[in-house]
């Protein structure tokens, strides 16, 4: 550490040599160690220069390291040179190729190989000379001079606004456009009628706006009248269907409200039971049989604690002012004497009756 090492040894004579990767081995030195003495051996090491090896590169490419020319790639695509230790920038350049550049770390005594993947050089493709504009104009005109397509001639005019044949091309375009318009006018009404969707009111009205006095105007008016009658009938049917859906939705909402009210009654009954409030239970179940009331009273009197659950097992079924709902009833009770009675877990059918003040329980029957 810090260039030195201390080694305890016995008295005697020793041969000392120092070695390290990337450095030349030191010469052997003989040292005698006496009792109570310390012998000092100085062994400088000479680093072995790193080697850069290039393979599969472009033959004849000039090679630079950190901007300094160090050689040229041989015909076999290779070059081997010594470099200073450390990180260096390696560049390859040759006329007709894109230059290559990479950074590599070079360690003493080590050979660092750089291959085509790191120093790839692509051939530079030179653009061909620009063609003669007059020659291009003549070639393009030869291709379009006999065409009857106005778009093709207009494209020629756009590409050669100062061309030798531009006036002739414009005159031909004007003639072709006029001929096309004349032919279109003759065929417009029949073509438009053939293309009109006879079941589409907008299409028929669009036809009439263009050819209101044409041969097919009367027929078009009759078709529009028929479509308007059919639309009126469909609109009336749609309104009836909408009214029916609204009524069904209102009924469904009302049913949902009633179902929620029934579930709340069941939950209120369970809450009153957990509070051991017999009066509250009888307020919810006004027709509670005397035997049930007496048994519940005795149960509350003897209970140290109890847990009562009555959980709906599905949606209530409502028929007029009567409803039923299936529930799971669970009762756990600890007596004042400390006895923990076996839990009751059973399915029950709760029947409810609707009065002016709302829903109330009329019976609870075990399934």
Coordinates of C-alpha atoms in Angstrom, one line a residue:
X1 CA 0.0 0.0 0.0
X2 CA 1.3 3.5 -0.9
X3 CA 4.1 1.7 -2.9
X4 CA 5.6 -0.2 0.0
X5 CA 5.1 -3.5 2.0
X6 CA 6.7 -4.7 5.3
X7 CA 7.2 -8.4 5.6
X8 CA 8.4 -10.0 8.9
X9 CA 11.0 -12.7 8.2
X10 CA 13.5 -14.8 10.1
X11 CA 17.2 -13.9 10.2
X12 CA 18.8 -15.0 6.9
X13 CA 19.6 -14.2 3.3
X14 CA 16.7 -13.8 0.8
X15 CA 16.2 -13.4 -2.9
X16 CA 13.6 -10.8 -3.7
X17 CA 11.7 -10.2 -7.0
X18 CA 8.5 -8.1 -7.5
X19 CA 5.9 -8.9 -10.2
X20 CA 2.7 -7.2 -11.3
X21 CA 0.4 -7.6 -14.3
X22 CA 1.1 -5.0 -16.9
X23 CA 4.7 -4.5 -15.7
X24 CA 8.0 -6.1 -16.5
X25 CA 9.3 -8.4 -13.7
X26 CA 12.0 -6.8 -11.5
X27 CA 15.5 -8.1 -11.3
X28 CA 16.2 -10.5 -8.5
X29 CA 17.9 -8.8 -5.5
X30 CA 19.7 -10.6 -2.7
X31 CA 19.3 -9.1 0.8
X32 CA 20.6 -10.3 4.2
X33 CA 18.4 -9.7 7.3
X34 CA 20.2 -9.6 10.6
X35 CA 18.8 -10.0 14.0
X36 CA 17.0 -6.9 15.2
X37 CA 17.7 -5.2 11.9
X38 CA 15.4 -4.2 9.0
X39 CA 16.5 -4.5 5.3
X40 CA 15.2 -2.2 2.6
X41 CA 14.7 -3.3 -1.0
X42 CA 13.8 -0.9 -3.7
X43 CA 12.4 -2.5 -6.9
X44 CA 11.1 0.0 -9.5
X45 CA 8.8 -1.6 -12.0
X46 CA 8.7 -0.7 -15.7
X47 CA 5.2 -0.7 -17.2
X48 CA 4.6 -2.8 -20.3
X49 CA 3.0 -0.5 -22.9
X50 CA -0.6 -1.4 -23.9
X51 CA -1.2 -2.6 -27.4
X52 CA -4.0 -1.5 -29.7
X53 CA -5.0 -4.1 -32.3
X54 CA -7.4 -3.2 -35.1
X55 CA -9.0 -6.0 -37.1
X56 CA -11.4 -6.1 -40.1
X57 CA -11.1 -2.3 -40.8
X58 CA -11.1 -0.6 -44.1
X59 CA -7.7 -1.1 -45.8
X60 CA -5.7 2.1 -46.2
X61 CA -7.6 4.0 -43.6
X62 CA -5.5 6.5 -41.6
X63 CA -5.5 5.9 -37.9
X64 CA -5.3 8.6 -35.2
X65 CA -5.1 8.4 -31.5
X66 CA -6.1 11.6 -29.7
X67 CA -5.7 13.4 -33.0
X68 CA -2.2 12.1 -33.7
X69 CA -1.5 9.8 -36.7
X70 CA -0.2 6.5 -35.5
X71 CA -0.4 4.4 -38.7
X72 CA -2.5 3.1 -41.6
X73 CA -4.7 0.0 -41.8
X74 CA -2.9 -2.8 -43.7
X75 CA -4.4 -4.6 -46.7
X76 CA -5.6 -7.4 -44.4
X77 CA -7.7 -4.8 -42.4
X78 CA -5.4 -4.9 -39.4
X79 CA -3.0 -2.6 -37.5
X80 CA -1.1 -3.2 -34.2
X81 CA 0.6 -0.4 -32.3
X82 CA 1.7 0.4 -28.8
X83 CA -0.1 3.2 -27.0
X84 CA 0.2 5.0 -23.7
X85 CA -1.9 3.7 -20.8
X86 CA -5.3 5.4 -20.2
X87 CA -8.4 6.3 -22.1
X88 CA -7.9 7.5 -25.7
X89 CA -10.0 8.5 -28.7
X90 CA -9.3 6.4 -31.8
X91 CA -10.3 7.7 -35.2
X92 CA -10.2 6.2 -38.7
X93 CA -10.5 8.2 -41.9
X94 CA -10.3 7.5 -45.7
X95 CA -11.5 9.4 -48.7
X96 CA -14.8 8.0 -50.0
X97 CA -15.8 6.7 -46.6
X98 CA -17.5 8.1 -43.5
X99 CA -15.0 8.5 -40.7
X100 CA -15.2 6.2 -37.6
X101 CA -14.5 7.3 -34.0
X102 CA -14.5 5.4 -30.7
X103 CA -13.1 5.7 -27.2
X104 CA -11.3 2.8 -25.6
X105 CA -9.4 2.1 -22.3
X106 CA -5.9 0.8 -22.6
X107 CA -4.2 -0.9 -19.6
X108 CA -0.5 -1.7 -19.2
X109 CA 0.5 -5.1 -20.6
X110 CA -2.9 -5.6 -22.2
X111 CA -4.0 -5.8 -25.8
X112 CA -7.2 -4.0 -26.6
X113 CA -8.8 -5.2 -29.8
X114 CA -11.1 -2.9 -31.9
X115 CA -13.1 -4.5 -34.6
X116 CA -15.4 -3.5 -37.5
X117 CA -18.4 -3.1 -35.1
X118 CA -16.6 -0.3 -33.2
X119 CA -14.9 1.3 -36.3
X120 CA -17.5 0.8 -39.0
X121 CA -16.9 3.0 -42.1
X122 CA -19.6 3.3 -44.8
X123 CA -18.9 4.1 -48.4
X124 CA -19.9 7.6 -49.3
X125 CA -22.3 7.7 -52.2
X126 CA -21.8 10.8 -54.3
X127 CA -24.9 12.4 -55.8
X128 CA -25.1 12.2 -59.6
X129 CA -24.8 15.5 -61.4
X130 CA -28.0 17.5 -61.8
X131 CA -29.7 16.8 -65.1
X132 CA -30.2 19.5 -67.8
X133 CA -33.6 21.3 -67.1
X134 CA -34.2 21.7 -70.9
X135 CA -33.7 18.0 -71.4
X136 CA -36.1 17.2 -68.6
X137 CA -38.7 19.6 -70.0
X138 CA -38.5 18.0 -73.4
X139 CA -38.7 14.5 -72.0
X140 CA -41.7 15.3 -69.8
X141 CA -43.5 17.0 -72.7
X142 CA -43.0 14.0 -74.9
X143 CA -44.8 11.9 -72.3
X144 CA -47.9 14.1 -71.9
X145 CA -48.3 15.9 -75.3
X146 CA -50.9 13.4 -76.6
X147 CA -52.9 13.0 -73.3
X148 CA -56.5 13.9 -72.9
X149 CA -56.1 14.2 -69.1
X150 CA -56.2 17.8 -68.0
X151 CA -54.7 16.9 -64.6
X152 CA -51.7 15.4 -66.2
X153 CA -51.1 18.5 -68.3
X154 CA -51.6 20.8 -65.3
X155 CA -49.0 18.8 -63.4
X156 CA -46.6 19.4 -66.3
X157 CA -47.3 23.2 -66.1
X158 CA -46.7 23.2 -62.4
X159 CA -43.3 21.4 -62.8
X160 CA -42.3 23.5 -65.8
X161 CA -43.8 27.0 -65.4
X162 CA -41.2 28.4 -67.8
X163 CA -41.0 25.4 -70.1
X164 CA -40.9 25.7 -73.9
X165 CA -44.3 24.1 -74.3
X166 CA -46.2 25.6 -71.3
X167 CA -48.5 27.8 -73.5
X168 CA -49.5 24.9 -75.6
X169 CA -50.2 22.8 -72.4
X170 CA -52.3 25.6 -70.9
X171 CA -54.4 25.9 -74.1
X172 CA -55.0 22.2 -74.2
X173 CA -56.0 22.2 -70.5
X174 CA -58.6 24.9 -71.2
X175 CA -60.1 23.0 -74.1
X176 CA -60.3 19.8 -72.2
X177 CA -61.9 21.5 -69.2
X178 CA -64.6 23.1 -71.4
X179 CA -65.3 19.8 -73.2
X180 CA -65.7 18.0 -69.8
X181 CA -68.0 20.7 -68.5
X182 CA -70.2 20.5 -71.6
X183 CA -70.5 16.7 -71.3
X184 CA -71.1 16.9 -67.6
X185 CA -74.0 19.3 -68.1
X186 CA -75.7 16.9 -70.6
X187 CA -75.4 13.9 -68.3
X188 CA -75.8 15.7 -64.9
X189 CA -79.5 15.3 -64.4
X190 CA -79.7 11.6 -65.3
X191 CA -76.5 10.7 -63.5
X192 CA -77.6 12.6 -60.4
X193 CA -81.0 10.8 -60.4
X194 CA -79.3 7.4 -60.9
X195 CA -77.0 8.1 -58.0
X196 CA -79.7 9.4 -55.7
X197 CA -80.7 7.2 -52.8
X198 CA -84.5 7.0 -53.3
X199 CA -85.0 6.2 -49.6
X200 CA -83.0 9.2 -48.4
X201 CA -85.1 12.4 -48.0
X202 CA -82.0 14.6 -47.8
X203 CA -80.6 13.1 -51.0
X204 CA -83.9 13.6 -52.8
X205 CA -84.2 17.2 -51.6
X206 CA -80.6 17.8 -52.8
X207 CA -81.6 16.5 -56.2
X208 CA -84.6 18.8 -56.3
X209 CA -82.6 21.8 -55.4
X210 CA -80.5 21.2 -58.5
X211 CA -83.1 19.9 -60.9
X212 CA -86.4 21.2 -59.6
X213 CA -88.0 21.4 -63.1
X214 CA -86.4 18.2 -64.4
X215 CA -88.0 15.0 -65.7
X216 CA -87.8 13.3 -62.3
X217 CA -89.0 16.2 -60.2
X218 CA -92.5 15.0 -59.7
X219 CA -91.4 11.5 -58.8
X220 CA -88.9 12.9 -56.3
X221 CA -91.6 15.1 -54.7
X222 CA -93.8 12.0 -54.2
X223 CA -90.9 10.0 -52.7
X224 CA -90.2 12.8 -50.2
X225 CA -93.9 12.9 -49.1
X226 CA -93.8 9.2 -48.5
X227 CA -90.7 9.4 -46.4
X228 CA -92.1 12.3 -44.3
X229 CA -95.2 10.3 -43.6
X230 CA -93.1 7.3 -42.6
X231 CA -90.9 9.5 -40.4
X232 CA -94.0 10.9 -38.6
X233 CA -95.3 7.4 -37.9
X234 CA -91.9 6.3 -36.6
X235 CA -91.6 9.4 -34.4
X236 CA -95.0 8.6 -32.9
X237 CA -94.0 5.0 -32.3
X238 CA -90.7 6.1 -30.7
X239 CA -92.6 8.5 -28.4
X240 CA -94.9 5.7 -27.3
X241 CA -91.9 3.4 -26.6
X242 CA -90.2 6.2 -24.7
X243 CA -93.3 6.7 -22.5
X244 CA -93.4 3.0 -21.8
X245 CA -89.8 2.9 -20.8
X246 CA -90.2 5.9 -18.5
X247 CA -93.1 4.2 -16.8
X248 CA -91.1 0.9 -16.4
X249 CA -88.2 2.9 -15.1
X250 CA -90.4 4.7 -12.6
X251 CA -91.8 1.4 -11.4
X252 CA -88.3 -0.1 -11.1
X253 CA -87.2 2.9 -9.0
X254 CA -90.2 2.6 -6.8
X255 CA -89.6 -1.1 -6.3
X256 CA -85.9 -0.4 -5.4
X257 CA -87.1 2.2 -2.8
X258 CA -89.5 -0.3 -1.3
X259 CA -86.8 -3.0 -1.3
X260 CA -84.4 -0.7 0.5
X261 CA -87.1 0.2 3.0
X262 CA -87.7 -3.5 3.7
X263 CA -84.0 -4.1 4.2
X264 CA -83.8 -1.2 6.7
X265 CA -86.7 -2.7 8.7
X266 CA -84.9 -6.0 9.0
X267 CA -81.7 -4.1 10.0
X268 CA -83.6 -2.1 12.6
X269 CA -85.1 -5.3 14.0
X270 CA -81.6 -6.7 14.4
X271 CA -80.3 -3.5 16.0
X272 CA -83.2 -3.5 18.5
X273 CA -82.5 -7.1 19.3
X274 CA -78.8 -6.4 20.0
X275 CA -79.9 -3.6 22.3
X276 CA -82.3 -6.1 24.0
X277 CA -85.1 -3.5 23.5
X278 CA -88.4 -5.6 23.5
X279 CA -90.6 -2.5 23.0
X280 CA -88.6 -1.5 19.9
X281 CA -89.0 -5.1 18.6
X282 CA -92.8 -5.0 19.1
X283 CA -93.0 -1.6 17.4
X284 CA -91.4 -3.2 14.3
X285 CA -93.3 -6.5 14.7
X286 CA -96.7 -5.2 16.0
X287 CA -98.4 -8.6 15.7
X288 CA -95.6 -10.4 17.5
X289 CA -97.2 -13.5 19.1
X290 CA -97.3 -13.5 22.9
X291 CA -95.2 -16.7 23.1
X292 CA -92.5 -15.0 21.0
X293 CA -92.6 -11.9 23.1
X294 CA -92.4 -13.8 26.4
X295 CA -89.6 -16.0 25.2
X296 CA -87.7 -12.9 24.0
X297 CA -88.3 -11.1 27.3
X298 CA -86.9 -14.1 29.2
X299 CA -84.0 -14.4 26.9
X300 CA -83.1 -10.7 27.5
X301 CA -83.5 -11.1 31.3
X302 CA -81.1 -14.1 31.5
X303 CA -78.5 -12.8 29.0
X304 CA -75.3 -11.2 30.1
X305 CA -74.5 -10.4 26.5
X306 CA -75.9 -11.4 23.1
X307 CA -75.2 -10.9 19.5
X308 CA -78.0 -11.1 17.0
X309 CA -77.7 -10.9 13.2
X310 CA -80.4 -11.1 10.6
X311 CA -78.8 -10.8 7.2
X312 CA -80.8 -10.7 4.0
X313 CA -79.9 -13.6 1.7
X314 CA -81.4 -12.0 -1.4
X315 CA -83.7 -9.2 -2.6
X316 CA -87.2 -8.9 -1.1
X317 CA -90.2 -10.1 -3.1
X318 CA -93.0 -7.6 -3.1
X319 CA -96.6 -8.4 -4.0
X320 CA -98.9 -5.4 -3.4
X321 CA -98.8 -4.6 0.3
X322 CA -97.1 -7.8 1.3
X323 CA -93.4 -8.7 1.0
X324 CA -91.2 -11.6 2.0
X325 CA -87.4 -11.8 2.3
X326 CA -85.1 -14.7 3.1
X327 CA -82.6 -14.1 5.8
X328 CA -79.8 -15.8 7.7
X329 CA -80.4 -15.5 11.5
X330 CA -77.5 -15.9 13.9
X331 CA -77.8 -15.7 17.7
X332 CA -74.9 -16.0 20.2
X333 CA -75.8 -15.6 23.9
X334 CA -73.8 -15.7 27.2
X335 CA -76.0 -16.1 30.3
X336 CA -75.5 -14.1 33.4
X337 CA -74.2 -17.3 35.0
X338 CA -71.3 -17.2 32.4
X339 CA -72.6 -20.1 30.3
X340 CA -72.0 -19.7 26.5
X341 CA -75.0 -21.2 24.8
X342 CA -74.6 -23.0 21.5
X343 CA -75.0 -20.4 18.7
X344 CA -78.2 -20.5 16.6
X345 CA -77.6 -20.3 12.9
X346 CA -80.7 -20.8 10.7
X347 CA -82.5 -19.6 7.6
X348 CA -85.7 -17.7 8.2
X349 CA -88.4 -16.2 6.1
X350 CA -89.5 -12.7 7.1
X351 CA -93.0 -11.6 6.0
X352 CA -93.7 -7.9 6.1
X353 CA -96.9 -5.9 5.6
X354 CA -97.1 -2.3 4.4
X355 CA -99.4 0.2 6.2
X356 CA -99.8 3.9 6.1
X357 CA -96.8 4.4 8.3
X358 CA -94.6 2.1 6.3
X359 CA -93.4 -1.5 6.3
X360 CA -93.6 -3.7 9.4
X361 CA -92.8 -7.3 10.2
X362 CA -95.9 -9.6 10.4
X363 CA -94.0 -13.0 10.9
X364 CA -90.6 -14.6 11.1
X365 CA -90.7 -18.3 10.2
X366 CA -87.7 -20.7 10.3
X367 CA -87.2 -22.6 7.1

